[in-house]
CSV table of C-alpha atoms in Angstrom, one decimal:
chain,number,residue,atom,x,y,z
A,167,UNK,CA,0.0,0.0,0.0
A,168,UNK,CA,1.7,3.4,-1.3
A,169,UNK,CA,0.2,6.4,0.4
A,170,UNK,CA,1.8,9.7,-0.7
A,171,UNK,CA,0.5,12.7,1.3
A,172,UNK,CA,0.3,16.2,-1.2
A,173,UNK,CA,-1.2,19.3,-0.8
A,174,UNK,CA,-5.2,19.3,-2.4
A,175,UNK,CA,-6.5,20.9,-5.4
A,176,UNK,CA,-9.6,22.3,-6.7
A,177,UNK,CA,-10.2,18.8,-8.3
A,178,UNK,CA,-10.2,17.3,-4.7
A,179,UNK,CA,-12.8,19.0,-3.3
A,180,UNK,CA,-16.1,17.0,-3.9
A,181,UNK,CA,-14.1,13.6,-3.0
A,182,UNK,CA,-12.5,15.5,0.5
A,183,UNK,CA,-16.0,16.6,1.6
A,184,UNK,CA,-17.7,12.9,1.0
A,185,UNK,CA,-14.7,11.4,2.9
A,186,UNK,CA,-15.2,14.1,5.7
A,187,UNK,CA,-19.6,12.6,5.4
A,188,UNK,CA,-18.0,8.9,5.6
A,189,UNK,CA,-15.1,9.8,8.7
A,190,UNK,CA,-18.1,11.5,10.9
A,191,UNK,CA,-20.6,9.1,10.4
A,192,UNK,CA,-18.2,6.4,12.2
A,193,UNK,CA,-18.0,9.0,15.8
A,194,UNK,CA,-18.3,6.4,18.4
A,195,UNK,CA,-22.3,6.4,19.6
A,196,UNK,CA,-20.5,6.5,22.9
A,197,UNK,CA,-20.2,10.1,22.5
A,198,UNK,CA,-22.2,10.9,19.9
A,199,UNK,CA,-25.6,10.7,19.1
A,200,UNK,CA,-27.4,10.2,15.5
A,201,UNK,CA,-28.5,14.2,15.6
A,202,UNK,CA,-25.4,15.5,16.3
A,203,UNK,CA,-23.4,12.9,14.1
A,204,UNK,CA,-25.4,14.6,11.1
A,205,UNK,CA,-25.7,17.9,12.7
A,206,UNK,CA,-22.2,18.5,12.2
A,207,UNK,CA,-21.2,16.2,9.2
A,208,UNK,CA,-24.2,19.0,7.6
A,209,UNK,CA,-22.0,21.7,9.6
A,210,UNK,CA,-18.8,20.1,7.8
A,211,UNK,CA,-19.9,20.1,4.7
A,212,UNK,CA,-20.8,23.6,4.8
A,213,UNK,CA,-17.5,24.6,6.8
A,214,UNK,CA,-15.0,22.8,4.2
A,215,UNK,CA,-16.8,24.5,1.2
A,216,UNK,CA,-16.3,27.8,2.2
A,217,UNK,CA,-13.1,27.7,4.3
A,218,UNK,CA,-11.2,25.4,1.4
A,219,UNK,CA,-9.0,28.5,-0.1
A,220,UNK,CA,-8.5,29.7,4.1
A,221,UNK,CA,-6.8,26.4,5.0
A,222,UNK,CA,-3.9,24.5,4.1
A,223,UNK,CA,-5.2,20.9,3.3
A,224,UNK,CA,-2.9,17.6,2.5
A,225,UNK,CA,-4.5,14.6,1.1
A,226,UNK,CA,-3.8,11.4,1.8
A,227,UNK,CA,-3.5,9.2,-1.5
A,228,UNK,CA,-3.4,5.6,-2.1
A,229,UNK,CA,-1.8,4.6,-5.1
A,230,UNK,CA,-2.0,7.6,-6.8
A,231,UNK,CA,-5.9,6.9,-7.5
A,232,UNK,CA,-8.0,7.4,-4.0
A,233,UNK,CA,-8.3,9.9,-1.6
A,234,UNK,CA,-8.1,8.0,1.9
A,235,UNK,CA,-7.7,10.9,4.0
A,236,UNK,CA,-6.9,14.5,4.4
A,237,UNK,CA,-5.8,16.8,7.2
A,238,UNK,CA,-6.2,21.1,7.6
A,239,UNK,CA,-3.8,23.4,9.1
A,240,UNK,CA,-4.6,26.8,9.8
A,241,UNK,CA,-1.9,29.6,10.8
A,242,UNK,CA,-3.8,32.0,13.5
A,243,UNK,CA,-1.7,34.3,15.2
A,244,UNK,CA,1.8,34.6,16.9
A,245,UNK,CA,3.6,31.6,16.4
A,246,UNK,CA,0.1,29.8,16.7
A,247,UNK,CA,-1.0,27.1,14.5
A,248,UNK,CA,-4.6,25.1,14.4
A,249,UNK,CA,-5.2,21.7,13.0
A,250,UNK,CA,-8.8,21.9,11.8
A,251,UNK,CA,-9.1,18.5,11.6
A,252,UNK,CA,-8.0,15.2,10.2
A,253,UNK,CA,-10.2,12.7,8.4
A,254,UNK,CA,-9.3,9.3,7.6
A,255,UNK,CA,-11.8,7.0,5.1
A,256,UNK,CA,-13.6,4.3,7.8
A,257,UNK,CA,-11.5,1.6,5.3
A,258,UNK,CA,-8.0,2.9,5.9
A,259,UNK,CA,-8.9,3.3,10.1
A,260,UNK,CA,-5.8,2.3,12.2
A,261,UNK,CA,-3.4,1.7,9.3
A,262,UNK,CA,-1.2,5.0,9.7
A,263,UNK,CA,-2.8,7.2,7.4
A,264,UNK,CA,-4.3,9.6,10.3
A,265,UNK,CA,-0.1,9.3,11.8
A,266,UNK,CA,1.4,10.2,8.2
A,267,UNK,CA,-1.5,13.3,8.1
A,268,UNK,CA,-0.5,14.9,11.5
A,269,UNK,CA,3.2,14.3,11.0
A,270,UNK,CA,2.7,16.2,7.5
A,271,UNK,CA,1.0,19.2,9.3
A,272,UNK,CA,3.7,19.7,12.1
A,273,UNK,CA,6.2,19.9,9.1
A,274,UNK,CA,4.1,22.9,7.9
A,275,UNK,CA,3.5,24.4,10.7
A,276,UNK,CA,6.8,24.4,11.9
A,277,UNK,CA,7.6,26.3,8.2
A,278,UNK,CA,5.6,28.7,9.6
A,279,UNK,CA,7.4,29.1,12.8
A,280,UNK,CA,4.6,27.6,14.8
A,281,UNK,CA,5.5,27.0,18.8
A,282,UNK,CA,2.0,25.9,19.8
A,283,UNK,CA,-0.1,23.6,17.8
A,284,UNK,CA,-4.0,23.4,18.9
A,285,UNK,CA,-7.0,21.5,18.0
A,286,UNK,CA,-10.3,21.2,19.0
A,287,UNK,CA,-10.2,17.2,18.9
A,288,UNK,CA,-13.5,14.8,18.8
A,289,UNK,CA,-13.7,12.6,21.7
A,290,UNK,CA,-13.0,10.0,19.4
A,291,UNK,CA,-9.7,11.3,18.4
A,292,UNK,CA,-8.4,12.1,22.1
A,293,UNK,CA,-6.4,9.2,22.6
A,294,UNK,CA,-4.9,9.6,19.0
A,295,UNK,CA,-3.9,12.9,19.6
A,296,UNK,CA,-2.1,11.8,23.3
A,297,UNK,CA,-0.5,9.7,21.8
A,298,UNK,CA,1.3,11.9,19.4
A,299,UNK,CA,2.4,14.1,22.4
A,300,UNK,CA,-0.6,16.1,22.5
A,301,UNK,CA,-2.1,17.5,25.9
A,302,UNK,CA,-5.2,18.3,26.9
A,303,UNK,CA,-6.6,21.3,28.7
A,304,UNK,CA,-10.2,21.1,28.9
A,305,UNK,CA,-13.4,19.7,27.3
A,306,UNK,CA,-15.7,22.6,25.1
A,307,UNK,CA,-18.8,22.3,23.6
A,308,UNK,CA,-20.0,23.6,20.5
A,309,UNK,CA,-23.2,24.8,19.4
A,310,UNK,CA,-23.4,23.7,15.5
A,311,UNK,CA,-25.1,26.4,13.6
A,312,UNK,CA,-28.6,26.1,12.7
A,313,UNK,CA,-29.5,23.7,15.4
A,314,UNK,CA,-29.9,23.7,19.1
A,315,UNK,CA,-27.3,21.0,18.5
A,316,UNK,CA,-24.4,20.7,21.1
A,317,UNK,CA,-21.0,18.9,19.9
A,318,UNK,CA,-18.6,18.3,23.2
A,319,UNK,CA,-15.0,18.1,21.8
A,320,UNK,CA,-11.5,18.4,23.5
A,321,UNK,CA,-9.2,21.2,23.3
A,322,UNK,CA,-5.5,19.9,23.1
A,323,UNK,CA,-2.3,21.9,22.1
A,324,UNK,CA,1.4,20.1,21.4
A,325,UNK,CA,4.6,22.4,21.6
A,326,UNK,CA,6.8,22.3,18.5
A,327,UNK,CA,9.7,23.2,19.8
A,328,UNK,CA,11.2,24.5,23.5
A,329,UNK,CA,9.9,27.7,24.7
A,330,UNK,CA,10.7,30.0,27.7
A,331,UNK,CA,8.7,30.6,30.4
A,332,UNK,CA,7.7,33.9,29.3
A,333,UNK,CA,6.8,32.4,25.7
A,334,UNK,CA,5.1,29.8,28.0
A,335,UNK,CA,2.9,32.0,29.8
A,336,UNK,CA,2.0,34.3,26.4
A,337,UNK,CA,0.6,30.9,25.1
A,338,UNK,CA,-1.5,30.2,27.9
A,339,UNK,CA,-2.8,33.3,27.9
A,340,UNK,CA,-3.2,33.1,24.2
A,341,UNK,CA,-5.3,29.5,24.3
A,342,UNK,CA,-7.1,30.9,26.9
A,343,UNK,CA,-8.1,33.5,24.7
A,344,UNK,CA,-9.1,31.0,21.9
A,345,UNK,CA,-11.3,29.0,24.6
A,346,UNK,CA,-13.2,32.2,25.7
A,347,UNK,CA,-13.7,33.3,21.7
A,348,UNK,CA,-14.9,30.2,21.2
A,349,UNK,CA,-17.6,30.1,24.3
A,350,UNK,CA,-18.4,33.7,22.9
A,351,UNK,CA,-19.0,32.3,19.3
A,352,UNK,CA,-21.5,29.5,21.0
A,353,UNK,CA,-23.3,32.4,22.8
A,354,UNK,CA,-24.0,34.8,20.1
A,355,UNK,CA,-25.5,31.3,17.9
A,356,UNK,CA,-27.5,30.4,20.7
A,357,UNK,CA,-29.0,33.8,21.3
A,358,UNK,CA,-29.5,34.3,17.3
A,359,UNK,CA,-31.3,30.9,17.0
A,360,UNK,CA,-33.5,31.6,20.3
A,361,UNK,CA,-34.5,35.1,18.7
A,362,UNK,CA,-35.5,33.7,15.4
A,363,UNK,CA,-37.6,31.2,16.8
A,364,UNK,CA,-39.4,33.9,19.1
A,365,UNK,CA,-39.6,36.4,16.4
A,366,UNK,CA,-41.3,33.4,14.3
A,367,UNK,CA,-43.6,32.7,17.2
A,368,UNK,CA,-44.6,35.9,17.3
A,369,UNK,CA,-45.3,36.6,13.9
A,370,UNK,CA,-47.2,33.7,13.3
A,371,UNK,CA,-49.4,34.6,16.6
A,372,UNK,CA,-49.7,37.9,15.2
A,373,UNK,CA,-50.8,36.5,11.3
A,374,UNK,CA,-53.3,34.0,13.4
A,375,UNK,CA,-55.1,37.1,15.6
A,376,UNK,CA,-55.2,38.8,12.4
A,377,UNK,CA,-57.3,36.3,10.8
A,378,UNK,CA,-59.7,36.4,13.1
A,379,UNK,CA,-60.2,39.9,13.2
């Protein structure tokens, strides 16, 4: 089996996305539930389409013929790096591909300069990221937009390379940051779903009193 890792093209796209659909469908029903599995493989699909010319993505590719995987990286700010998220086909689970994808990524993003490396993981994935030296600093939830749909994942970070304590304390302020924007981020959809559904309650209350006048 010859898996050669490259960065994607526009001709990837529509196979990356049904990979990404065929990846989230196989979240452990330990953690997951069937709404929320398709609550944010809908999400996904959605996310990858418009975020494609944002990220950095690298395919994984079997023979030179099938896409088997892919991974995103996405420089933030500040010698600060995301992974936004590695897929692997439910075939190819377990055979390397999702090791080869992250070892790919931290050779980017340490052409970037990147000291901290983050990702909000899956529950799934937790152990996988551990493994690659990964640690974890708490568990967050996201709201998936559209929905009243909740999806808990783990927020983990890796250092690249040896920092001083003052670097050291900048990150940790700096992921602390990116925990609280994303707790904002689930507040503001929350709110803007629960006034859309009252404003719909209301105008339909309003259209029914009419009728009767």
């Amino acid at each position: 089996m010859n898996i050669v890792i490259r960065p994607s093209n526009e001709n990837d796209i529509k196979e990356i996305i049904e990979l990404q659909s065929q990846s989230l469908f196989q979240l452990s029903s330990k953690y997951y539930n069937q709404k929320q599995k398709q609550a944010i493989i809908n999400s996904q699909k959605r996310a990858r389409s418009l975020l494609y010319h944002q990220e950095k993505i690298y395919v994984a590719e079997i023979d030179g013929e099938k896409i088997i995987g892919f991974a995103c990286f996405i420089y933030k700010h500040n010698k600060l790096g995301q992974i936004g998220g590695i897929y692997v086909h439910p075939d190819y689970f377990r055979k390397g591909v999702g090791t080869k994808l992250i070892e790919k990524i931290e050779e980017i993003a340490r052409q970037y300069n990147v000291v901290i490396l983050e990702v909000f993981s899956s529950l799934d994935a937790v152990v996988f990221y551990r493994k690659k030296g990964y640690t974890s600093v708490r568990r967050v939830n996201f709201v998936i937009e559209f929905t009243f749909t909740n999806m808990p994942t783990q927020f983990l970070y890796k250092k690249l390379k040896p920092i001083s304590q003052n670097e050291a304390d900048e990150i940790k302020k700096l992921l602390n940051y990116e925990i609280k924007q994303h707790q904002k981020s689930n507040h503001l959809i929350q709110f803007i779903l629960y006034f859309i559904i009252f404003f719909l309650i209301g105008f339909f209350i309003a259209i029914a009193i009419m009728s009767q006048l």
